[in-house]
Short mmCIF file of C-alpha atoms in Angstrom, two decimals:
data_model
loop_
_atom_site.label_atom_id
_atom_site.label_comp_id
_atom_site.label_asym_id
_atom_site.label_seq_id
_atom_site.Cartn_x
_atom_site.Cartn_y
_atom_site.Cartn_z
CA ALA A 1 -0.07 -0.01 0.06
CA PRO A 2 1.15 3.52 -0.82
CA VAL A 3 2.27 5.90 2.09
CA VAL A 4 -0.17 8.91 2.20
CA ALA A 5 1.19 12.34 3.20
CA GLY A 6 3.28 10.69 6.20
CA VAL A 7 0.66 8.02 7.58
CA ARG A 8 2.53 4.74 8.17
CA GLU A 9 1.81 2.02 5.84
CA ASP A 10 0.04 -0.43 8.20
CA VAL A 11 -2.20 2.65 8.78
CA VAL A 12 -3.12 3.18 5.17
CA GLU A 13 -3.88 -0.38 4.98
CA ALA A 14 -6.27 -0.52 7.88
CA ILE A 15 -8.43 1.84 6.30
CA THR A 16 -9.52 -0.53 3.90
CA ARG A 17 -11.11 -2.51 7.00
CA GLN A 18 -14.39 -2.24 8.09
CA THR A 19 -13.28 -1.29 11.82
CA LEU A 20 -10.05 0.18 13.01
CA SER A 21 -8.34 -0.36 16.52
CA VAL A 22 -8.72 2.68 19.00
CA THR A 23 -4.75 3.27 18.26
CA GLU A 24 -5.11 3.44 14.53
CA THR A 25 -8.25 5.76 14.77
CA ALA A 26 -6.15 8.02 16.79
CA GLN A 27 -3.39 7.94 14.35
CA LEU A 28 -6.07 8.41 11.54
CA LEU A 29 -7.16 11.52 13.43
CA GLY A 30 -4.05 13.09 14.57
CA ILE A 31 -4.72 12.57 18.13
CA SER A 32 -3.27 10.85 20.95
CA ARG A 33 -4.25 7.27 21.79
CA ALA A 34 -4.96 8.24 25.41
CA HIS A 35 -7.37 10.91 24.06
CA ALA A 36 -9.04 8.60 21.52
CA TYR A 37 -9.66 6.41 24.55
CA ASP A 38 -10.95 9.11 26.53
CA CYS A 39 -13.47 10.04 23.20
CA VAL A 40 -14.49 6.13 22.99
CA ARG A 41 -15.24 6.03 26.61
CA SER A 42 -17.35 9.50 26.54
CA GLY A 43 -19.24 8.46 23.45
CA GLN A 44 -17.71 10.99 20.95
CA ILE A 45 -16.06 8.21 19.00
CA PRO A 46 -18.51 5.52 18.50
CA SER A 47 -17.07 2.06 19.35
CA ILE A 48 -17.83 -1.81 19.33
CA THR A 49 -16.37 -4.08 22.12
CA LEU A 50 -15.99 -7.50 21.08
CA GLY A 51 -14.75 -9.49 24.41
CA ARG A 52 -11.82 -7.38 25.50
CA ARG A 53 -11.27 -5.72 22.09
CA VAL A 54 -12.63 -2.31 21.48
CA VAL A 55 -12.73 -1.38 17.62
CA VAL A 56 -14.26 1.68 15.86
CA PRO A 57 -16.52 1.47 12.95
CA ARG A 58 -14.98 2.76 9.76
CA ARG A 59 -18.17 4.29 8.94
CA ALA A 60 -18.30 6.52 12.35
CA ILE A 61 -14.88 7.76 11.29
CA ASP A 62 -15.67 8.68 7.84
CA GLU A 63 -19.13 10.33 9.48
CA LEU A 64 -17.09 12.17 12.07
CA LEU A 65 -14.34 13.51 9.25
CA ASN A 66 -17.22 14.51 7.04
CA GLY A 67 -18.97 16.73 9.74
CA ALA A 68 -22.07 14.54 10.24
CA GLN A 69 -23.07 13.10 13.72
CA PRO A 70 -22.22 9.76 14.14
CA GLN A 71 -25.25 7.43 14.82
CA PRO A 72 -24.85 5.12 17.83
CA ARG A 73 -24.24 1.33 16.47
#
């Protein structure tokens, strides 16, 4: 996968998946990992908990970046 404007290759590859890890979400949004987890806890970033793993639906990130209010899933 090509590198996009300084974004690591593994993050670019993650963009094609339906979900992102909280760390990948933080990198994509340009915020710290800790802040991303705070946003997940507060509901600002919608997430899905699968066992102990927390993932963020790609659609929610797209909606955030496009200025729409993400719908809780």
